[in-house]
Short mmCIF file of C-alpha atoms in Angstrom, two decimals:
data_model
loop_
_atom_site.label_atom_id
_atom_site.label_comp_id
_atom_site.label_asym_id
_atom_site.label_seq_id
_atom_site.Cartn_x
_atom_site.Cartn_y
_atom_site.Cartn_z
CA MET A 818 -0.06 -0.04 -0.21
CA LYS A 819 0.92 3.79 -0.97
CA TYR A 820 0.30 6.43 1.77
CA SER A 821 0.84 9.99 0.51
CA ASN A 822 0.56 13.68 1.90
CA GLN A 823 0.03 14.76 -1.55
CA ILE A 824 2.26 17.99 -1.11
CA LYS A 825 2.73 19.87 -3.53
CA PRO A 826 6.93 21.28 -3.73
CA PHE A 827 7.47 25.33 -4.04
CA ASP A 828 9.67 24.97 -6.58
CA GLU A 829 9.69 28.87 -7.94
CA PHE A 830 13.42 29.59 -5.82
CA TRP A 831 15.16 28.38 -3.25
CA MET A 832 15.66 29.41 0.39
CA ASN A 833 16.26 26.73 2.44
CA CYS A 834 15.57 23.09 3.46
CA ILE A 835 13.20 24.80 6.31
CA LEU A 836 11.70 27.20 4.39
CA ASN A 837 11.07 25.51 1.22
CA GLN A 838 9.22 22.95 3.46
CA MET A 839 7.46 25.31 5.33
CA PHE A 840 6.10 26.74 1.99
CA SER A 841 5.93 23.47 0.46
CA VAL A 842 3.19 22.87 2.62
CA ALA A 843 1.27 26.01 3.53
CA CYS A 844 0.69 26.56 -0.24
CA THR A 845 -0.07 22.65 -1.08
CA TYR A 846 -2.96 23.94 2.13
CA GLU A 847 -3.71 27.58 1.03
CA PRO A 848 -2.26 29.30 -2.11
CA SER A 849 -1.87 32.43 -1.65
CA TYR A 850 1.07 31.75 0.59
CA ARG A 851 3.28 32.04 -2.02
CA TYR A 852 3.02 35.77 -1.56
CA ALA A 853 4.37 35.50 2.06
CA ALA A 854 7.40 33.58 0.11
CA TYR A 855 8.02 37.05 -2.29
CA LEU A 856 7.83 39.05 0.81
CA ASN A 857 10.84 40.90 1.95
CA SER A 858 11.21 39.49 4.69
CA TYR A 859 15.28 38.76 4.72
CA GLN A 860 18.34 39.96 6.12
CA TYR A 861 21.95 39.59 4.76
CA PHE A 862 24.71 37.32 7.08
CA ARG A 863 28.19 36.93 7.24
CA TRP A 864 27.68 33.02 6.98
CA GLU A 865 30.12 30.38 9.12
CA ALA A 866 31.15 27.34 7.59
CA ALA A 867 30.48 24.19 8.89
CA THR A 868 33.44 22.64 8.81
CA ASP A 869 35.83 25.62 9.33
CA PRO A 870 34.31 28.53 11.52
CA LEU A 871 36.67 30.73 10.51
CA PHE A 872 35.89 30.93 6.63
CA ARG A 873 32.99 32.84 6.65
CA TYR A 874 30.97 34.16 3.23
CA PRO A 875 27.75 36.15 2.58
CA THR A 876 23.83 34.96 2.35
CA ILE A 877 20.66 35.76 3.25
CA ASP A 878 18.29 34.20 5.36
CA SER A 879 14.68 34.94 6.57
CA MET A 880 13.42 36.86 9.55
CA TYR A 881 11.18 34.86 12.23
CA TYR A 882 10.95 31.55 11.21
CA LEU A 883 13.89 30.34 13.53
CA ASP A 884 11.82 31.50 16.25
CA PHE A 885 9.06 30.08 15.27
CA LEU A 886 10.76 26.46 15.10
CA TYR A 887 12.66 27.10 18.15
CA ARG A 888 10.19 28.94 20.65
CA ASN A 889 7.34 27.75 19.18
CA GLU A 890 5.00 30.51 20.95
CA GLY A 891 7.22 33.02 21.27
CA GLN A 892 6.22 36.99 21.52
CA LYS A 893 7.74 37.46 17.63
CA ASN A 894 5.60 34.43 15.85
CA HIS A 895 2.98 36.37 14.80
CA ASP A 896 5.48 38.18 13.00
CA PHE A 897 6.40 34.69 11.06
CA SER A 898 3.25 34.37 8.03
CA LEU A 899 3.07 30.40 7.84
CA SER A 900 2.40 31.02 11.78
CA ARG A 901 -0.79 31.71 10.63
CA VAL A 902 -0.80 27.59 9.03
CA PHE A 903 1.14 25.97 11.41
CA GLY A 904 0.45 25.39 15.06
CA PRO A 905 3.30 24.17 17.24
CA LEU A 906 6.20 22.51 16.26
CA VAL A 907 7.24 19.15 17.92
CA LEU A 908 10.77 18.57 18.66
CA HIS A 909 10.45 14.82 18.18
CA HIS A 910 12.65 11.98 19.58
CA PHE A 911 12.37 8.90 18.77
CA PRO A 912 11.38 6.89 21.95
CA ASP A 913 14.11 4.24 21.02
CA ARG A 914 17.19 5.26 19.68
CA ASP A 915 17.48 2.41 17.65
CA SER A 916 14.16 1.51 16.50
CA TYR A 917 13.36 4.17 14.31
CA LEU A 918 12.66 3.17 11.18
CA HIS A 919 9.75 1.22 12.66
CA GLU A 920 8.88 4.58 13.85
CA ILE A 921 9.64 6.46 10.83
CA ARG A 922 7.16 3.99 8.74
CA GLU A 923 4.07 4.42 11.63
CA LEU A 924 4.12 8.13 11.47
CA CYS A 925 4.35 8.04 7.26
CA LYS A 926 1.12 5.69 7.75
CA ALA A 927 -0.50 8.15 10.06
CA ASN A 928 0.08 11.00 7.58
CA GLN A 929 2.00 12.79 9.62
CA ILE A 930 3.58 15.48 8.25
CA PHE A 931 7.98 15.20 9.42
CA SER A 932 11.39 16.01 8.28
CA LEU A 933 14.39 13.95 8.83
CA ASN A 934 17.61 14.66 10.26
CA VAL A 935 20.32 13.39 7.47
CA ASP A 936 23.69 13.41 6.28
CA LEU A 937 23.21 14.77 2.66
CA PHE A 938 26.38 13.30 1.19
CA TYR A 939 24.55 9.32 1.22
CA TRP A 940 20.90 11.16 0.82
CA ILE A 941 19.48 12.16 -3.17
CA PRO A 942 22.02 11.31 -6.36
CA ASN A 943 22.18 14.32 -8.57
CA SER A 944 22.65 17.07 -5.82
CA MET A 945 25.41 18.70 -4.66
CA ALA A 946 26.62 16.51 -1.99
CA TYR A 947 26.04 13.56 -2.66
CA GLN A 948 28.79 11.37 -2.82
CA LYS A 949 30.92 14.52 -2.45
CA PHE A 950 30.97 15.88 1.18
CA HIS A 951 29.07 15.64 3.92
CA TRP A 952 25.92 18.21 4.94
CA TYR A 953 23.80 17.82 7.35
CA HIS A 954 20.45 19.05 6.62
CA TYR A 955 16.37 18.48 7.54
CA SER A 956 14.52 16.57 4.74
CA LEU A 957 10.85 16.68 4.61
CA PHE A 958 8.61 13.29 4.11
CA ASN A 959 6.06 12.79 1.48
CA GLY A 960 5.16 9.34 2.23
CA TYR A 961 5.82 5.77 1.73
CA ASP A 962 5.31 2.67 -0.59
CA GLU A 963 5.27 -0.19 1.64
CA THR A 964 5.57 -2.64 -0.51
CA ALA A 965 8.62 -1.00 -1.61
CA SER A 966 10.05 -0.21 0.83
CA THR A 967 10.54 3.19 -0.34
CA TYR A 968 10.18 6.62 1.15
CA TYR A 969 9.06 9.56 -0.75
CA VAL A 970 10.94 13.11 0.17
CA ILE A 971 10.52 16.51 -0.74
CA ASP A 972 14.15 17.87 -1.89
CA ASP A 973 16.24 19.55 -3.98
CA ASN A 974 18.63 18.19 -6.52
CA LEU A 975 21.09 19.55 -9.33
CA ASP A 976 17.62 19.40 -11.16
CA GLY A 977 15.33 21.04 -9.06
CA TYR A 978 13.11 21.05 -5.61
CA MET A 979 10.94 18.11 -6.43
CA GLU A 980 10.03 14.39 -4.85
CA HIS A 981 11.97 11.70 -4.54
CA GLY A 982 11.60 8.27 -3.37
CA ILE A 983 13.99 7.17 -0.87
CA PRO A 984 14.99 3.58 -0.62
CA GLU A 985 14.97 2.00 3.00
CA GLU A 986 18.52 1.18 2.82
CA ARG A 987 19.28 4.71 1.49
CA LEU A 988 17.79 6.44 4.38
CA ILE A 989 18.79 3.99 7.35
CA VAL A 990 22.80 4.96 6.42
CA SER A 991 21.51 8.91 5.54
CA TYR A 992 20.16 8.90 9.26
CA GLU A 993 22.76 6.51 10.80
CA ASN A 994 25.75 9.34 9.60
CA SER A 995 22.78 12.22 10.25
CA GLU A 996 24.59 15.37 12.79
CA TYR A 997 21.94 14.20 15.02
CA ARG A 998 23.36 10.07 15.38
CA THR A 999 27.10 11.26 15.07
CA ASN A 1000 27.59 14.84 17.19
CA PRO A 1001 27.19 13.84 20.92
CA ASP A 1002 27.05 18.23 21.00
CA TYR A 1003 24.13 18.10 18.69
CA VAL A 1004 20.71 20.08 20.65
CA LEU A 1005 18.43 19.59 17.48
CA PRO A 1006 15.97 16.64 17.32
CA PRO A 1007 16.39 14.26 14.47
CA VAL A 1008 12.57 14.64 13.94
CA LEU A 1009 10.54 18.09 13.11
CA LYS A 1010 7.11 17.25 13.57
CA TYR A 1011 4.55 20.29 11.54
CA SER A 1012 1.10 20.57 13.09
CA ILE A 1013 -1.85 22.62 10.49
CA ARG A 1014 -4.04 24.16 12.09
CA GLU A 1015 -7.82 23.76 11.39
CA GLU A 1016 -8.90 27.46 9.77
CA ILE A 1017 -6.14 28.95 7.47
CA PRO A 1018 -7.14 32.83 6.62
CA PRO A 1019 -5.66 33.19 3.37
CA TYR A 1020 -2.62 35.61 3.13
CA GLU A 1021 -2.35 38.79 1.89
CA LEU A 1022 0.55 40.84 0.80
CA THR A 1023 0.06 45.12 1.84
CA LEU A 1024 2.50 47.69 0.66
CA ARG A 1025 2.52 48.73 4.15
CA GLU A 1026 4.57 45.86 4.97
CA VAL A 1027 6.79 45.50 1.40
CA CYS A 1028 7.85 49.21 2.14
CA PHE A 1029 8.43 48.60 5.78
CA HIS A 1030 10.97 46.36 4.99
CA ALA A 1031 12.58 47.74 1.94
CA ASP A 1032 13.75 50.50 4.56
CA ARG A 1033 15.06 47.93 7.20
CA LEU A 1034 17.23 46.51 4.28
CA ILE A 1035 18.17 49.87 3.01
CA ARG A 1036 20.02 50.54 6.25
CA GLU A 1037 21.01 46.78 6.97
CA ILE A 1038 22.32 47.16 3.70
CA ARG A 1039 24.29 50.24 3.89
CA SER A 1040 25.93 48.91 7.09
CA PHE A 1041 26.98 44.96 5.77
CA SER A 1042 30.38 44.61 5.06
CA LEU A 1043 31.80 42.03 3.19
CA GLU A 1044 35.82 42.16 4.59
CA GLY A 1045 36.67 39.16 6.22
CA GLN A 1046 34.65 36.85 3.49
CA TRP A 1047 35.62 34.88 1.17
CA ASN A 1048 38.81 34.73 2.08
CA VAL A 1049 39.16 30.88 0.65
CA GLU A 1050 43.41 31.38 1.36
CA LEU A 1051 42.80 30.36 5.00
CA ASP A 1052 43.65 26.35 3.85
CA GLU A 1053 44.20 25.63 0.90
CA SER A 1054 43.77 22.09 1.86
CA ARG A 1055 39.59 23.69 2.25
CA LEU A 1056 39.76 25.62 -0.93
CA ASN A 1057 37.27 23.20 -2.95
CA ASP A 1058 35.25 23.25 0.29
CA TYR A 1059 35.53 27.34 0.61
CA LEU A 1060 34.37 27.40 -2.79
CA THR A 1061 31.45 25.82 -2.54
CA TYR A 1062 30.39 27.05 0.42
CA SER A 1063 30.63 30.65 -0.68
CA VAL A 1064 28.65 29.21 -4.65
CA VAL A 1065 25.26 27.65 -1.75
CA GLY A 1066 25.31 31.42 -0.20
CA ILE A 1067 25.40 33.11 -3.21
CA ASN A 1068 23.14 30.96 -5.24
CA ILE A 1069 20.59 32.08 -1.91
CA ILE A 1070 20.96 35.04 -2.47
CA ALA A 1071 20.55 34.66 -6.90
CA ASN A 1072 17.23 33.09 -5.28
CA ARG A 1073 16.35 35.78 -3.25
CA HIS A 1074 16.44 37.90 -5.95
CA LYS A 1075 14.08 35.86 -8.37
CA ALA A 1076 12.03 36.31 -5.22
CA ASN A 1077 12.04 40.07 -5.65
CA GLU A 1078 11.34 39.53 -9.45
CA SER A 1079 8.44 38.08 -8.48
CA LEU A 1080 7.18 40.33 -5.66
CA ILE A 1081 7.38 43.58 -7.85
CA ARG A 1082 5.17 41.20 -10.40
CA SER A 1083 2.47 40.54 -7.60
CA LEU A 1084 2.98 44.73 -6.64
CA ARG A 1085 1.85 45.08 -10.11
CA GLU A 1086 -1.09 42.13 -10.19
CA LEU A 1087 -2.30 43.56 -7.52
CA SER A 1088 -2.33 47.14 -8.77
CA LEU A 1089 0.18 48.34 -5.74
CA ILE A 1090 2.46 50.55 -7.59
CA PRO A 1091 1.59 51.63 -10.82
CA ALA A 1092 3.03 50.42 -14.45
CA GLU A 1093 5.72 53.32 -14.43
CA THR A 1094 7.14 52.12 -10.64
CA PHE A 1095 6.86 48.57 -12.06
CA GLU A 1096 8.87 48.48 -14.93
CA ARG A 1097 11.63 50.76 -12.60
CA LEU A 1098 11.84 47.87 -10.22
CA LEU A 1099 11.59 45.57 -12.85
CA ALA A 1100 14.65 46.98 -14.89
CA GLN A 1101 16.92 47.27 -11.55
CA ILE A 1102 15.96 43.91 -10.19
CA GLN A 1103 16.88 41.92 -13.52
CA GLU A 1104 20.07 44.07 -13.65
CA ILE A 1105 20.78 42.72 -9.96
CA ARG A 1106 20.28 38.72 -10.69
CA SER A 1107 22.23 39.46 -13.69
CA GLY A 1108 25.53 40.55 -11.41
CA TRP A 1109 25.12 37.12 -8.80
CA ASP A 1110 24.94 34.99 -11.05
CA LEU A 1111 28.26 36.56 -12.57
CA VAL A 1112 29.54 36.57 -8.85
CA LYS A 1113 28.65 32.94 -8.97
CA GLN A 1114 30.37 32.09 -12.58
CA LEU A 1115 33.59 33.70 -10.92
CA PHE A 1116 33.32 31.22 -7.25
CA MET A 1117 32.91 28.32 -10.50
CA LYS A 1118 35.42 29.48 -13.02
CA ALA A 1119 37.98 29.87 -9.19
CA SER A 1120 37.50 26.13 -8.93
CA ILE A 1121 39.28 25.32 -12.31
CA GLN A 1122 41.92 28.28 -11.84
CA ARG A 1123 42.82 26.94 -8.39
CA LYS A 1124 42.42 30.35 -7.19
CA LEU A 1125 39.70 33.37 -6.77
CA ASP A 1126 40.42 36.80 -7.75
CA ARG A 1127 38.92 38.58 -4.73
CA PRO A 1128 38.37 41.67 -5.35
CA GLN A 1129 36.75 41.69 -8.11
CA CYS A 1130 34.41 39.43 -6.27
CA TYR A 1131 34.68 41.95 -3.51
CA LYS A 1132 34.20 45.24 -5.81
CA LEU A 1133 31.11 43.20 -7.77
CA ALA A 1134 29.25 42.40 -4.95
CA GLU A 1135 29.28 45.76 -3.33
CA SER A 1136 27.85 47.28 -6.70
CA LEU A 1137 25.42 44.96 -6.86
CA PHE A 1138 24.72 45.81 -2.80
CA ALA A 1139 23.70 49.53 -3.63
CA LYS A 1140 21.94 48.75 -6.85
CA GLU A 1141 19.54 46.91 -3.88
CA VAL A 1142 19.51 50.07 -2.22
CA ALA A 1143 18.44 51.93 -4.99
CA LEU A 1144 16.27 49.39 -6.37
CA TRP A 1145 13.89 49.39 -2.54
CA GLU A 1146 14.78 53.81 -2.43
CA THR A 1147 12.50 53.55 -5.94
CA LEU A 1148 9.88 51.72 -3.89
CA LEU A 1149 9.96 53.79 -1.63
CA GLN A 1150 9.50 56.85 -3.51
CA THR A 1151 5.73 55.21 -4.74
CA LYS A 1152 3.10 57.63 -4.99
CA HIS A 1153 -0.78 56.21 -5.11
#
């Protein structure tokens, strides 16, 4: 017998494993939450590499959702749009450390929506990490085929974000090598269990909220510094790792600007901005997207040449930050 939650992957752009799975669930239940994914409620960060805390690289992360994940009923939950979709998140541990397979099957049969901590080295073929390096991750389960002993997850590889079939043997090795199983200092549980609210109100995108975040982003981007980031000379033996982390960070930035294009298109479709402003914003965002694609190409080129022209990357990225400030200034000048 085959069990399925029939969750549709949110594959318009990549945020991170938790957010893409949460928006997949939310948009399956209430499609208007795609507008919440477009919302510019994000920040730039100096991210710390998982395998070397001295290596830092710039990337983007969304606001509010970590408070929801770790505090559930915390004071900021009202700011996280998906708190209108999800009830308290259950941080779940298996009662018996070694009987997890039986419980995973039972969770699937009960149509429980949950994600499992795994090691991407063993997880999805044709993915960035598969059989190349260890990268720990939560993967969203979407079903189970009892006859074929196959689990269905929504996850990404180089072909995109979609459903994949996972044979039981691969699930075992991926979970046994997960951070939860191998790192005694790891504080999160092996399973994140989602609960869905009985009533889910439609999401309403407002120009006021977009402008609030535009004003915030202008201030934050102006104070954001690339100094000390992308320092691939830290350890020559880790060059490939450093370049991979950097590309992942840049890819998230490029995807966020893809989301920004969807945001301004939505503002126009909802008649929240005039056509003239939309055309200006569209030209600006497309220039920014092309620029970050170029930065990514420089890092990919460095993996072949074994050397990164960091000053050139800095110069180009800083010009793109300035262009993003100009983008949000254009939006704030909107008159109705």
